[in-house]
C-alpha cells in the first residue's frame, strides 16, 4: 500500500515538474486577467477605427458592412439554394423552410472537391467548376424546374456595397486563385452560371461564413446577434447600430458587421504579445505580416505552432533527450487535430505517445506530459485571445443598447470549437469572467454556414416582400403636388361657399363671423378676466394690459381639470363646474367683489350674432355634454353664475381659441392677420373683407372669420385622399362623419390613425411578430405625443423601442424602424394638408386686396406645431410651394389663447366706445 502511495506521489511530482518546465519555457503565452483586459480594450479601439470613415483605410480590423439588416424572426418560408465556398471543398445545399415557421427546416446537401489545378488556376475556372457542380446537384434531384433564390457563403474578406455584391480584398487559407482579387465575386459566379447554362437560379445574397453561422443560429434563437468562427480560420460578426457605421449611408436600424478580426495586430498593436514562435509562423506563411491574430488563434496554425515549440525544446535538450526526427523538422506534420487528440480527458497521454511515435520520436512519460501541456498552453491562449476580442464586441453591444446587463446569444462554428474537447468550456469561462455584466449563451451552428446563407436569402426575401406590403400601405398617405393643389382649390371653394348666404348652410367650411373687427393696435389697456375652455383643462386668468407699449401684458392664471363625466354629462353640470372653478380662482386672487370685463375663449364651433352671443354648432374634441348644441354659450354661463349667486361678471366677448391666438400674436406683430391652431384640434381664422361676408350686415372694413376648417370634407369632397384607416378612426369617434379634415390633421386623432395602421400591419405579420397585445387593442393608447417623441432626430431607435415597450409592445429593431416610418407618414400628411389649407387662405387674402405679392404673418398655437420635430417645417414648405406669391411668416403664440380673449375684450370695449362717440 505504501508503495502505491509512493508511486502516485512520484508521478504527481514528475507531472508537476514537467508542467513547470513548460510554463517557464512558454511564459509569454500565458496571459493574465489584466493582459486579457488590455487586449480586449485594444480590440475595442481597433473596432472604432474600422467603423470610422476617417480611419478605416488604415485600420487593421476592417469592420466590413455586410448589408444584412436583420436576423431571422421565424416567419421565413420557401425553398432556397446555398453554396458554401471556403476551403478545398465546397458544398451545395437545398434548404426548405416550411410555412409552419420556426424549427421546420429540411436540408439536402452534396460536397464537391476542388481539384488542385483549379485552386492554383484562374478565377474563371474556379467559378465555372462551381456552376457545373451546382448544375449537377440540381439535375440529380430534378429541382431545376422553377427559379430558385440562392445564397452564397464566401469565406474570404470582401468589401460589400450591397447584399448581392462582394469585391474580394485578399485570399486567405492558402487560396491562390488568380484574377479574382479586386473583382466582384457574385458577378463572376453569375457569369459562370450563364455560361454553363440551363441553371434557373437567382443569386440574391453573398455572406461570409461567420455571418452564415450567426444567421443559422439566429433562426433557432432570435437573441443571436453575434457569430464566431474558430476553425481553419477565425472571424467574428455582430449586429451594429447603423448610426455608428460611417461607411454606409443611413442612421436607422442595425447592420451585421463582419469584423475580419483575423487581421487584429497587423498594424503592430499586438507586438508586445506576439512571441518568437508566432513570428516564425508568420515568416513562413504565404502572407507574412498579415492575419497575425488568426495565426495566434486558428486551427490552420495551432498545430504548426506546437511543432515549432517542440522542435525548439528538443534542440535545447528539454524534450526527447535532445533527439529530433525528420518528421518533427518538417512543416505541417503536426496538425491541429493532433492537439484535439492529445487534450482528450481520457486517453490523452496514450494518444500523445502514439502521435509522437508516428513522428519518429521515442518519448518517455515525462515527454508525453510536457507535450500535452504545450498543447494545453497553445490552445488555451487561443481561447483566451478569442474571449478577449469577443468580450469587446459584447461590451460594445451592451453599451449600444444602454443596458446594465446584456442577455445575448453567440452562434459558433469551426472545427477547433467543434472537435477540441476542452476549447468551448475554456472560452465560455473566460468570456464570463471578462464580462460579468453580459449573460451569454453559446450555440453551436449545427448545420454550418451554408444554411446561414440560405437564411440570409430567406430574410432578404422576407424583408423585400414585407417592404413592398408596407410601402403599398403607406403609399395611400403620400400626397403629391397635384393632390395638394386640388386640396387647396377645394378648400378655397368651400370657403367661398361658407361666405355666401345661399350656400352657407350646406358648406363644410362654415366661415363663422366672430364680430372681431380689428386686431390690437397697442393702445389697449386695463385689467380683464379671461376664461379658456378647449380641452380637458379649463383655465381662468387675470390679464393686466399697460398702454403705450407692446409686450406689456402680465397674467395670473390657474388651471382646472374637466373630468370625463362632466365632459360627457349634462350642459348644466358642465357650466356649474366652470363657475365653481371661477369662484375658486376669484377667492384665490381676492377678487370676489370686483366686476371685471370678461372674455371667454370657447374653442368649439359657434354661430355668433354678436361679440357676446354664440350658439354652439357642435361639440368636438371628445365633449358630449347634453342640451348645449344650438344654445347660446354666454347665456348658459350667465345662468350658471346666477345659480351659484356668489359673484357677477361682465361678459363682453366670446371667442374661439384660434381668434385668441391671432389677437395675441397681432399684439406683438401688426402684420399678423391669421390665426392657426395645430394641436388637439385644427382650425384657422383670418381677417376677411366685410363686403364678402354676405350673411352679416355692412360692407365697410374687416371682420375676423373663424373658418372651422376641421369640418372640411363632410360633403365627401376629399374622399379621394381619405384612407380606410381614416374611415376606421372616424367610425369609432364620438361624431362619426363630422370634422373629417380635423381627424386627418389634429393631435387628437393622429395617434389613433397610427394605432389602426399598427394593428393592421401586425395582423398581416409585418410587425411585432404578428402578436397583437391587449394594450394595442385599446383605443387612444397611442397618443400623438408619441409621434413627436418617436420622430425626434435625437432619439435613437433604442429609445423608440422603450416607448413601444411602455405600451406593452415587444418590438425588434426592425419593428421600431417601421413604427417610426408610419409616424412620419401620418404627421407629414397632416402638415401638408394644413399647408394646403393655409395656402388657400393666404391666396384669398392676397386676391381680396388686389395684390400681386402679399406679406403676412400667421400666429400659431398648438402642441403639434410646437412639439413635433418636423410638422412646422413641412407646413411652411407646403405653403411656399402652393402659394408662391405670398411671403408668409409664422410666429408662436407663447401666452396661449387666454391672453387673446383679454385683448379681444379690450378691442371690443374700444370699438363699443368709438361707436358711442358722436361723429
mmCIF file of C-alpha atoms in Angstrom, residues 103-253:
data_model
loop_
_atom_site.group_PDB
_atom_site.id
_atom_site.type_symbol
_atom_site.label_atom_id
_atom_site.label_comp_id
_atom_site.label_asym_id
_atom_site.label_seq_id
_atom_site.Cartn_x
_atom_site.Cartn_y
_atom_site.Cartn_z
ATOM 1 C CA UNK A 103 -37.608 24.832 -36.499
ATOM 2 C CA UNK A 104 -39.113 23.334 -39.680
ATOM 3 C CA UNK A 105 -36.029 23.260 -41.870
ATOM 4 C CA UNK A 106 -35.187 20.429 -44.250
ATOM 5 C CA UNK A 107 -31.792 20.267 -45.930
ATOM 6 C CA UNK A 108 -30.193 18.213 -48.624
ATOM 7 C CA UNK A 109 -26.530 18.734 -49.469
ATOM 8 C CA UNK A 110 -23.618 17.467 -51.508
ATOM 9 C CA UNK A 111 -19.917 18.226 -51.132
ATOM 10 C CA UNK A 112 -17.730 18.707 -54.206
ATOM 11 C CA UNK A 113 -13.905 18.699 -54.192
ATOM 12 C CA UNK A 114 -11.893 21.487 -55.844
ATOM 13 C CA UNK A 115 -9.014 19.960 -57.833
ATOM 14 C CA UNK A 116 -5.510 21.261 -57.074
ATOM 15 C CA UNK A 117 -5.087 22.665 -60.598
ATOM 16 C CA UNK A 118 -8.227 24.803 -60.121
ATOM 17 C CA UNK A 119 -7.061 26.001 -56.686
ATOM 18 C CA UNK A 120 -3.876 27.223 -58.357
ATOM 19 C CA UNK A 121 -5.560 28.314 -61.612
ATOM 20 C CA UNK A 122 -7.665 31.250 -62.760
ATOM 21 C CA UNK A 123 -10.851 32.631 -61.236
ATOM 22 C CA UNK A 124 -12.983 31.870 -64.308
ATOM 23 C CA UNK A 125 -12.082 28.181 -63.981
ATOM 24 C CA UNK A 126 -12.988 28.152 -60.273
ATOM 25 C CA UNK A 127 -16.431 29.712 -60.757
ATOM 26 C CA UNK A 128 -17.230 27.569 -63.807
ATOM 27 C CA UNK A 129 -16.363 24.479 -61.736
ATOM 28 C CA UNK A 130 -18.727 25.713 -59.009
ATOM 29 C CA UNK A 131 -21.501 26.369 -61.566
ATOM 30 C CA UNK A 132 -21.065 22.927 -63.178
ATOM 31 C CA UNK A 133 -21.282 21.278 -59.753
ATOM 32 C CA UNK A 134 -24.418 23.286 -58.918
ATOM 33 C CA UNK A 135 -25.989 22.157 -62.197
ATOM 34 C CA UNK A 136 -25.119 18.522 -61.414
ATOM 35 C CA UNK A 137 -26.710 18.869 -57.934
ATOM 36 C CA UNK A 138 -29.956 20.277 -59.379
ATOM 37 C CA UNK A 139 -30.247 17.789 -62.220
ATOM 38 C CA UNK A 140 -29.592 14.821 -59.962
ATOM 39 C CA UNK A 141 -32.513 15.877 -57.744
ATOM 40 C CA UNK A 142 -34.801 17.095 -60.548
ATOM 41 C CA UNK A 143 -35.208 20.512 -58.914
ATOM 42 C CA UNK A 144 -34.284 22.773 -61.810
ATOM 43 C CA UNK A 145 -37.886 23.290 -62.972
ATOM 44 C CA UNK A 146 -38.542 26.505 -61.004
ATOM 45 C CA UNK A 147 -36.389 29.597 -60.445
ATOM 46 C CA UNK A 148 -34.668 29.318 -57.074
ATOM 47 C CA UNK A 149 -33.138 32.071 -54.921
ATOM 48 C CA UNK A 150 -29.520 31.287 -53.977
ATOM 49 C CA UNK A 151 -27.332 32.395 -51.079
ATOM 50 C CA UNK A 152 -23.562 32.296 -51.483
ATOM 51 C CA UNK A 153 -21.272 31.768 -48.479
ATOM 52 C CA UNK A 154 -17.837 33.056 -49.458
ATOM 53 C CA UNK A 155 -15.434 32.785 -46.535
ATOM 54 C CA UNK A 156 -12.857 35.372 -47.553
ATOM 55 C CA UNK A 157 -12.568 39.113 -46.805
ATOM 56 C CA UNK A 158 -14.812 41.077 -49.184
ATOM 57 C CA UNK A 159 -15.948 44.695 -49.415
ATOM 58 C CA UNK A 160 -19.730 44.819 -49.918
ATOM 59 C CA UNK A 161 -21.805 47.770 -51.045
ATOM 60 C CA UNK A 162 -24.920 45.605 -51.441
ATOM 61 C CA UNK A 163 -26.135 42.247 -50.142
ATOM 62 C CA UNK A 164 -25.581 40.703 -53.586
ATOM 63 C CA UNK A 165 -22.177 42.194 -54.289
ATOM 64 C CA UNK A 166 -18.731 41.429 -52.874
ATOM 65 C CA UNK A 167 -15.272 42.551 -54.006
ATOM 66 C CA UNK A 168 -12.525 40.184 -52.824
ATOM 67 C CA UNK A 169 -9.964 42.088 -50.749
ATOM 68 C CA UNK A 170 -7.491 39.230 -50.285
ATOM 69 C CA UNK A 171 -7.286 35.455 -50.289
ATOM 70 C CA UNK A 172 -6.592 33.575 -47.067
ATOM 71 C CA UNK A 173 -6.357 29.903 -46.018
ATOM 72 C CA UNK A 174 -3.704 29.188 -48.703
ATOM 73 C CA UNK A 175 -6.011 30.043 -51.631
ATOM 74 C CA UNK A 176 -4.013 31.343 -54.621
ATOM 75 C CA UNK A 177 -6.625 31.537 -57.422
ATOM 76 C CA UNK A 178 -5.523 34.226 -59.880
ATOM 77 C CA UNK A 179 -7.546 37.133 -61.262
ATOM 78 C CA UNK A 180 -10.158 37.238 -58.509
ATOM 79 C CA UNK A 181 -8.740 39.753 -56.016
ATOM 80 C CA UNK A 182 -10.331 43.177 -56.540
ATOM 81 C CA UNK A 183 -13.252 41.752 -58.539
ATOM 82 C CA UNK A 184 -16.938 41.218 -57.714
ATOM 83 C CA UNK A 185 -17.223 37.501 -56.935
ATOM 84 C CA UNK A 186 -21.037 37.474 -57.223
ATOM 85 C CA UNK A 187 -20.757 38.880 -60.732
ATOM 86 C CA UNK A 188 -18.156 36.177 -61.532
ATOM 87 C CA UNK A 189 -20.496 33.466 -60.210
ATOM 88 C CA UNK A 190 -23.473 34.823 -62.190
ATOM 89 C CA UNK A 191 -21.333 34.980 -65.345
ATOM 90 C CA UNK A 192 -20.242 31.348 -64.850
ATOM 91 C CA UNK A 193 -23.873 30.272 -64.242
ATOM 92 C CA UNK A 194 -24.928 31.929 -67.520
ATOM 93 C CA UNK A 195 -22.026 30.320 -69.394
ATOM 94 C CA UNK A 196 -22.768 26.819 -68.051
ATOM 95 C CA UNK A 197 -26.430 27.348 -68.988
ATOM 96 C CA UNK A 198 -29.663 25.603 -68.072
ATOM 97 C CA UNK A 199 -29.483 26.945 -64.490
ATOM 98 C CA UNK A 200 -32.560 28.873 -63.343
ATOM 99 C CA UNK A 201 -31.166 30.433 -60.157
ATOM 100 C CA UNK A 202 -31.103 33.955 -58.780
ATOM 101 C CA UNK A 203 -28.072 34.875 -56.632
ATOM 102 C CA UNK A 204 -29.734 37.115 -54.024
ATOM 103 C CA UNK A 205 -27.149 37.269 -51.244
ATOM 104 C CA UNK A 206 -23.462 36.795 -50.552
ATOM 105 C CA UNK A 207 -22.329 36.317 -46.980
ATOM 106 C CA UNK A 208 -19.234 35.478 -45.009
ATOM 107 C CA UNK A 209 -19.184 32.100 -43.208
ATOM 108 C CA UNK A 210 -19.254 33.983 -39.911
ATOM 109 C CA UNK A 211 -22.477 35.766 -40.876
ATOM 110 C CA UNK A 212 -23.817 32.396 -42.039
ATOM 111 C CA UNK A 213 -23.127 30.894 -38.604
ATOM 112 C CA UNK A 214 -24.912 33.783 -36.859
ATOM 113 C CA UNK A 215 -27.932 33.529 -39.166
ATOM 114 C CA UNK A 216 -28.126 29.730 -38.792
ATOM 115 C CA UNK A 217 -28.203 30.021 -35.006
ATOM 116 C CA UNK A 218 -30.431 33.115 -35.233
ATOM 117 C CA UNK A 219 -33.189 31.052 -36.827
ATOM 118 C CA UNK A 220 -33.407 28.841 -33.730
ATOM 119 C CA UNK A 221 -32.559 31.519 -31.157
ATOM 120 C CA UNK A 222 -33.730 35.021 -32.035
ATOM 121 C CA UNK A 223 -31.452 36.529 -29.383
ATOM 122 C CA UNK A 224 -28.450 35.547 -31.503
ATOM 123 C CA UNK A 225 -26.658 38.711 -32.669
ATOM 124 C CA UNK A 226 -23.015 37.552 -32.775
ATOM 125 C CA UNK A 227 -21.326 34.949 -34.955
ATOM 126 C CA UNK A 228 -17.865 33.476 -34.320
ATOM 127 C CA UNK A 229 -15.773 31.065 -36.402
ATOM 128 C CA UNK A 230 -12.902 29.189 -34.737
ATOM 129 C CA UNK A 231 -11.743 26.661 -37.280
ATOM 130 C CA UNK A 232 -9.209 26.693 -40.089
ATOM 131 C CA UNK A 233 -9.504 30.468 -39.864
ATOM 132 C CA UNK A 234 -11.132 32.716 -37.295
ATOM 133 C CA UNK A 235 -13.505 35.655 -37.522
ATOM 134 C CA UNK A 236 -16.480 37.305 -35.819
ATOM 135 C CA UNK A 237 -19.513 39.315 -36.885
ATOM 136 C CA UNK A 238 -22.195 41.116 -34.862
ATOM 137 C CA UNK A 239 -25.202 43.414 -35.262
ATOM 138 C CA UNK A 240 -24.046 47.051 -35.076
ATOM 139 C CA UNK A 241 -26.154 50.228 -34.879
ATOM 140 C CA UNK A 242 -26.327 51.871 -38.315
ATOM 141 C CA UNK A 243 -25.615 55.287 -36.826
ATOM 142 C CA UNK A 244 -22.107 54.102 -35.917
ATOM 143 C CA UNK A 245 -21.212 52.759 -39.380
ATOM 144 C CA UNK A 246 -19.683 55.700 -41.250
ATOM 145 C CA UNK A 247 -19.042 53.615 -44.368
ATOM 146 C CA UNK A 248 -22.770 53.160 -45.085
ATOM 147 C CA UNK A 249 -25.472 55.786 -45.557
ATOM 148 C CA UNK A 250 -28.371 55.872 -43.124
ATOM 149 C CA UNK A 251 -28.767 56.029 -39.355
ATOM 150 C CA UNK A 252 -31.812 53.834 -38.829
ATOM 151 C CA UNK A 253 -31.668 50.248 -37.662
#
